[in-house]
PDB file of C-alpha atoms in Angstrom:
ATOM      1  CA  MET A   1       0.033  -0.022   0.019  1.00  0.00           C
ATOM      2  CA  ALA A   2       2.740   2.459   0.868  1.00  0.00           C
ATOM      3  CA  ASP A   3       4.337   1.866  -2.409  1.00  0.00           C
ATOM      4  CA  ASP A   4       1.078   2.724  -4.266  1.00  0.00           C
ATOM      5  CA  GLY A   5       0.864   5.965  -2.275  1.00  0.00           C
ATOM      6  CA  GLU A   6       4.415   6.889  -3.137  1.00  0.00           C
ATOM      7  CA  ALA A   7       3.970   6.152  -6.686  1.00  0.00           C
ATOM      8  CA  GLN A   8       0.840   8.203  -6.814  1.00  0.00           C
ATOM      9  CA  ARG A   9       2.630  11.111  -5.121  1.00  0.00           C
ATOM     10  CA  LEU A  10       5.560  10.890  -7.542  1.00  0.00           C
ATOM     11  CA  ALA A  11       3.060  10.825 -10.504  1.00  0.00           C
ATOM     12  CA  GLU A  12       1.290  13.933  -9.070  1.00  0.00           C
ATOM     13  CA  ASP A  13       4.678  15.605  -8.651  1.00  0.00           C
ATOM     14  CA  ALA A  14       5.639  14.856 -12.246  1.00  0.00           C
ATOM     15  CA  ARG A  15       2.278  16.264 -13.507  1.00  0.00           C
ATOM     16  CA  LEU A  16       2.749  19.489 -11.456  1.00  0.00           C
ATOM     17  CA  TRP A  17       6.339  19.844 -12.809  1.00  0.00           C
ATOM     18  CA  GLY A  18       5.044  19.310 -16.327  1.00  0.00           C
ATOM     19  CA  HIS A  19       2.312  21.802 -15.743  1.00  0.00           C
ATOM     20  CA  MET A  20       4.761  24.399 -14.552  1.00  0.00           C
ATOM     21  CA  LEU A  21       7.106  23.898 -17.570  1.00  0.00           C
ATOM     22  CA  HIS A  22       4.063  24.200 -19.820  1.00  0.00           C
ATOM     23  CA  GLU A  23       2.992  27.428 -18.343  1.00  0.00           C
ATOM     24  CA  ASN A  24       6.487  28.791 -18.559  1.00  0.00           C
ATOM     25  CA  SER A  25       6.703  27.828 -22.121  1.00  0.00           C
ATOM     26  CA  LEU A  26       3.295  29.467 -22.940  1.00  0.00           C
ATOM     27  CA  LEU A  27       4.368  32.744 -21.228  1.00  0.00           C
ATOM     28  CA  PHE A  28       7.627  32.985 -23.244  1.00  0.00           C
ATOM     29  CA  SER A  29       6.327  31.647 -26.558  1.00  0.00           C
ATOM     30  CA  GLY A  30       3.330  34.005 -26.394  1.00  0.00           C
ATOM     31  CA  ASN A  31       5.618  36.944 -25.960  1.00  0.00           C
ATOM     32  CA  ASN A  32       7.807  35.694 -28.879  1.00  0.00           C
ATOM     33  CA  LEU A  33       4.783  35.515 -31.037  1.00  0.00           C
ATOM     34  CA  PHE A  34       3.738  39.058 -29.932  1.00  0.00           C
ATOM     35  CA  LEU A  35       7.201  40.399 -30.873  1.00  0.00           C
ATOM     36  CA  VAL A  36       7.076  38.836 -34.385  1.00  0.00           C
ATOM     37  CA  GLY A  37       3.569  40.278 -34.939  1.00  0.00           C
ATOM     38  CA  GLN A  38       4.743  43.685 -33.720  1.00  0.00           C
ATOM     39  CA  SER A  39       7.743  43.522 -35.986  1.00  0.00           C
ATOM     40  CA  LEU A  40       5.598  42.744 -38.955  1.00  0.00           C
ATOM     41  CA  PHE A  41       3.299  45.619 -38.171  1.00  0.00           C
ATOM     42  CA  ALA A  42       6.246  47.975 -37.844  1.00  0.00           C
ATOM     43  CA  VAL A  43       7.650  46.826 -41.253  1.00  0.00           C
ATOM     44  CA  ALA A  44       4.219  47.329 -42.779  1.00  0.00           C
ATOM     45  CA  TYR A  45       3.784  50.711 -41.173  1.00  0.00           C
ATOM     46  CA  THR A  46       7.122  51.995 -42.419  1.00  0.00           C
ATOM     47  CA  THR A  47       6.501  50.654 -45.810  1.00  0.00           C
ATOM     48  CA  LEU A  48       3.238  52.425 -46.094  1.00  0.00           C
ATOM     49  CA  LEU A  49       4.687  55.636 -44.656  1.00  0.00           C
ATOM     50  CA  ALA A  50       7.618  55.559 -47.040  1.00  0.00           C
ATOM     51  CA  SER A  51       5.219  55.373 -50.032  1.00  0.00           C
ATOM     52  CA  GLY A  52       3.845  58.762 -48.873  1.00  0.00           C
ATOM     53  CA  GLU A  53       0.428  57.982 -50.391  1.00  0.00           C
ATOM     54  CA  HIS A  54      -1.092  55.761 -47.683  1.00  0.00           C
ATOM     55  CA  LEU A  55      -0.970  57.913 -44.611  1.00  0.00           C
ATOM     56  CA  THR A  56      -4.514  56.676 -43.566  1.00  0.00           C
ATOM     57  CA  ALA A  57      -3.588  53.074 -43.823  1.00  0.00           C
ATOM     58  CA  ALA A  58      -0.327  53.709 -41.838  1.00  0.00           C
ATOM     59  CA  ARG A  59      -2.354  55.239 -39.006  1.00  0.00           C
ATOM     60  CA  LEU A  60      -4.740  52.342 -39.057  1.00  0.00           C
ATOM     61  CA  LEU A  61      -1.875  50.016 -38.759  1.00  0.00           C
ATOM     62  CA  ALA A  62      -0.469  51.990 -35.837  1.00  0.00           C
ATOM     63  CA  ALA A  63      -3.876  51.850 -34.197  1.00  0.00           C
ATOM     64  CA  PHE A  64      -4.116  48.122 -34.564  1.00  0.00           C
ATOM     65  CA  GLY A  65      -0.574  47.782 -33.386  1.00  0.00           C
ATOM     66  CA  LEU A  66      -1.593  49.766 -30.172  1.00  0.00           C
ATOM     67  CA  LEU A  67      -4.619  47.441 -29.723  1.00  0.00           C
ATOM     68  CA  MET A  68      -2.445  44.462 -30.234  1.00  0.00           C
ATOM     69  CA  ALA A  69       0.055  45.711 -27.576  1.00  0.00           C
ATOM     70  CA  LEU A  70      -2.711  46.391 -25.126  1.00  0.00           C
ATOM     71  CA  THR A  71      -4.273  43.003 -25.711  1.00  0.00           C
ATOM     72  CA  CYS A  72      -0.893  41.372 -25.234  1.00  0.00           C
ATOM     73  CA  MET A  73      -0.448  43.206 -21.909  1.00  0.00           C
ATOM     74  CA  PHE A  74      -3.784  41.903 -20.693  1.00  0.00           C
ATOM     75  CA  VAL A  75      -3.098  38.341 -21.740  1.00  0.00           C
ATOM     76  CA  CYS A  76       0.416  38.422 -20.404  1.00  0.00           C
ATOM     77  CA  HIS A  77      -0.796  39.799 -17.110  1.00  0.00           C
ATOM     78  CA  ARG A  78      -3.214  37.037 -16.696  1.00  0.00           C
ATOM     79  CA  GLN A  79      -0.709  34.325 -17.846  1.00  0.00           C
ATOM     80  CA  PHE A  80       1.947  35.683 -15.473  1.00  0.00           C
ATOM     81  CA  HIS A  81      -0.311  35.494 -12.447  1.00  0.00           C
ATOM     82  CA  TYR A  82      -1.466  31.970 -13.274  1.00  0.00           C
ATOM     83  CA  TYR A  83       2.199  30.874 -13.827  1.00  0.00           C
ATOM     84  CA  ARG A  84       3.040  32.348 -10.407  1.00  0.00           C
ATOM     85  CA  VAL A  85       0.231  30.282  -8.766  1.00  0.00           C
ATOM     86  CA  VAL A  86       1.552  26.995 -10.400  1.00  0.00           C
ATOM     87  CA  GLN A  87       5.143  28.001  -9.529  1.00  0.00           C
ATOM     88  CA  ASN A  88       4.109  28.565  -5.927  1.00  0.00           C
ATOM     89  CA  ARG A  89       2.428  25.164  -5.821  1.00  0.00           C
ATOM     90  CA  ALA A  90       5.631  23.532  -7.118  1.00  0.00           C
ATOM     91  CA  HIS A  91       7.653  25.431  -4.686  1.00  0.00           C
ATOM     92  CA  HIS A  92       5.586  23.915  -1.733  1.00  0.00           C
ATOM     93  CA  ARG A  93       5.297  20.552  -3.178  1.00  0.00           C
ATOM     94  CA  LEU A  94       8.769  19.835  -4.766  1.00  0.00           C
ATOM     95  CA  PRO A  95      11.719  20.104  -2.309  1.00  0.00           C
ATOM     96  CA  GLU A  96      14.353  20.292  -5.090  1.00  0.00           C
ATOM     97  CA  PHE A  97      12.645  23.166  -6.771  1.00  0.00           C
ATOM     98  CA  ALA A  98      12.166  24.963  -3.367  1.00  0.00           C
ATOM     99  CA  ALA A  99      15.783  24.491  -2.623  1.00  0.00           C
ATOM    100  CA  THR A 100      16.884  25.938  -6.006  1.00  0.00           C
ATOM    101  CA  ARG A 101      14.592  28.981  -5.648  1.00  0.00           C
ATOM    102  CA  ALA A 102      15.861  29.553  -2.064  1.00  0.00           C
ATOM    103  CA  THR A 103      19.483  29.811  -3.430  1.00  0.00           C
ATOM    104  CA  TRP A 104      18.283  32.260  -6.061  1.00  0.00           C
ATOM    105  CA  ALA A 105      16.497  34.792  -3.832  1.00  0.00           C
ATOM    106  CA  ARG A 106      16.144  37.474  -6.478  1.00  0.00           C
ATOM    107  CA  LYS A 107      12.922  39.079  -7.818  1.00  0.00           C
ATOM    108  CA  PRO A 108      11.738  37.830 -11.266  1.00  0.00           C
ATOM    109  CA  ILE A 109      12.789  41.167 -12.918  1.00  0.00           C
ATOM    110  CA  ALA A 110      13.345  39.575 -16.335  1.00  0.00           C
ATOM    111  CA  LEU A 111      10.017  37.859 -16.234  1.00  0.00           C
ATOM    112  CA  LEU A 112       8.336  41.128 -15.233  1.00  0.00           C
ATOM    113  CA  LEU A 113      10.157  42.993 -18.060  1.00  0.00           C
ATOM    114  CA  ILE A 114       8.983  40.362 -20.545  1.00  0.00           C
ATOM    115  CA  THR A 115       5.513  40.418 -19.329  1.00  0.00           C
ATOM    116  CA  TYR A 116       4.860  44.067 -18.830  1.00  0.00           C
ATOM    117  CA  GLY A 117       7.896  45.916 -20.247  1.00  0.00           C
ATOM    118  CA  LEU A 118       7.693  44.640 -23.804  1.00  0.00           C
ATOM    119  CA  PRO A 119       3.977  45.328 -24.412  1.00  0.00           C
ATOM    120  CA  LEU A 120       4.331  48.732 -22.672  1.00  0.00           C
ATOM    121  CA  MET A 121       7.193  49.671 -24.864  1.00  0.00           C
ATOM    122  CA  ALA A 122       5.259  48.583 -28.028  1.00  0.00           C
ATOM    123  CA  ALA A 123       2.197  50.578 -26.806  1.00  0.00           C
ATOM    124  CA  ILE A 124       4.281  53.721 -26.284  1.00  0.00           C
ATOM    125  CA  LEU A 125       5.855  53.221 -29.738  1.00  0.00           C
ATOM    126  CA  TRP A 126       2.503  53.094 -31.495  1.00  0.00           C
ATOM    127  CA  VAL A 127       1.053  56.038 -29.554  1.00  0.00           C
ATOM    128  CA  SER A 128       4.127  58.025 -30.517  1.00  0.00           C
ATOM    129  CA  LEU A 129       3.667  57.024 -34.177  1.00  0.00           C
ATOM    130  CA  LEU A 130       0.126  57.942 -34.076  1.00  0.00           C
ATOM    131  CA  PHE A 131       0.921  61.431 -32.872  1.00  0.00           C
ATOM    132  CA  VAL A 132       3.757  61.833 -35.359  1.00  0.00           C
ATOM    133  CA  THR A 133       1.825  60.808 -38.497  1.00  0.00           C
TER     134      THR A 133
END
């Protein structure tokens, strides 16, 4: 019986660890996709602006780029908080993970910059471009 309980606990720990890795991957891959989309919008914007004839279309692209940045900020905010919940569960359940986190007692600055900084910078860029054109 004790072996079954231990096997079940190990399986639960493995699922929790896999869940945390999955959420981490979602957080970073979502931001990568966002950056690619923003880059394509920026290229399209500059192409339209360089032609000189499509100022209205360039402004529309800037407005959509801003909406995309704000949407990304909202989605990243929710994903970041969910990831933190799963990470805290893993911290309390998995001793090796807790020990590693204890030795790295720093704030998740990089994660915060990726979650909030990148969408905020993109939003500032698009607002600035809307005012310039």
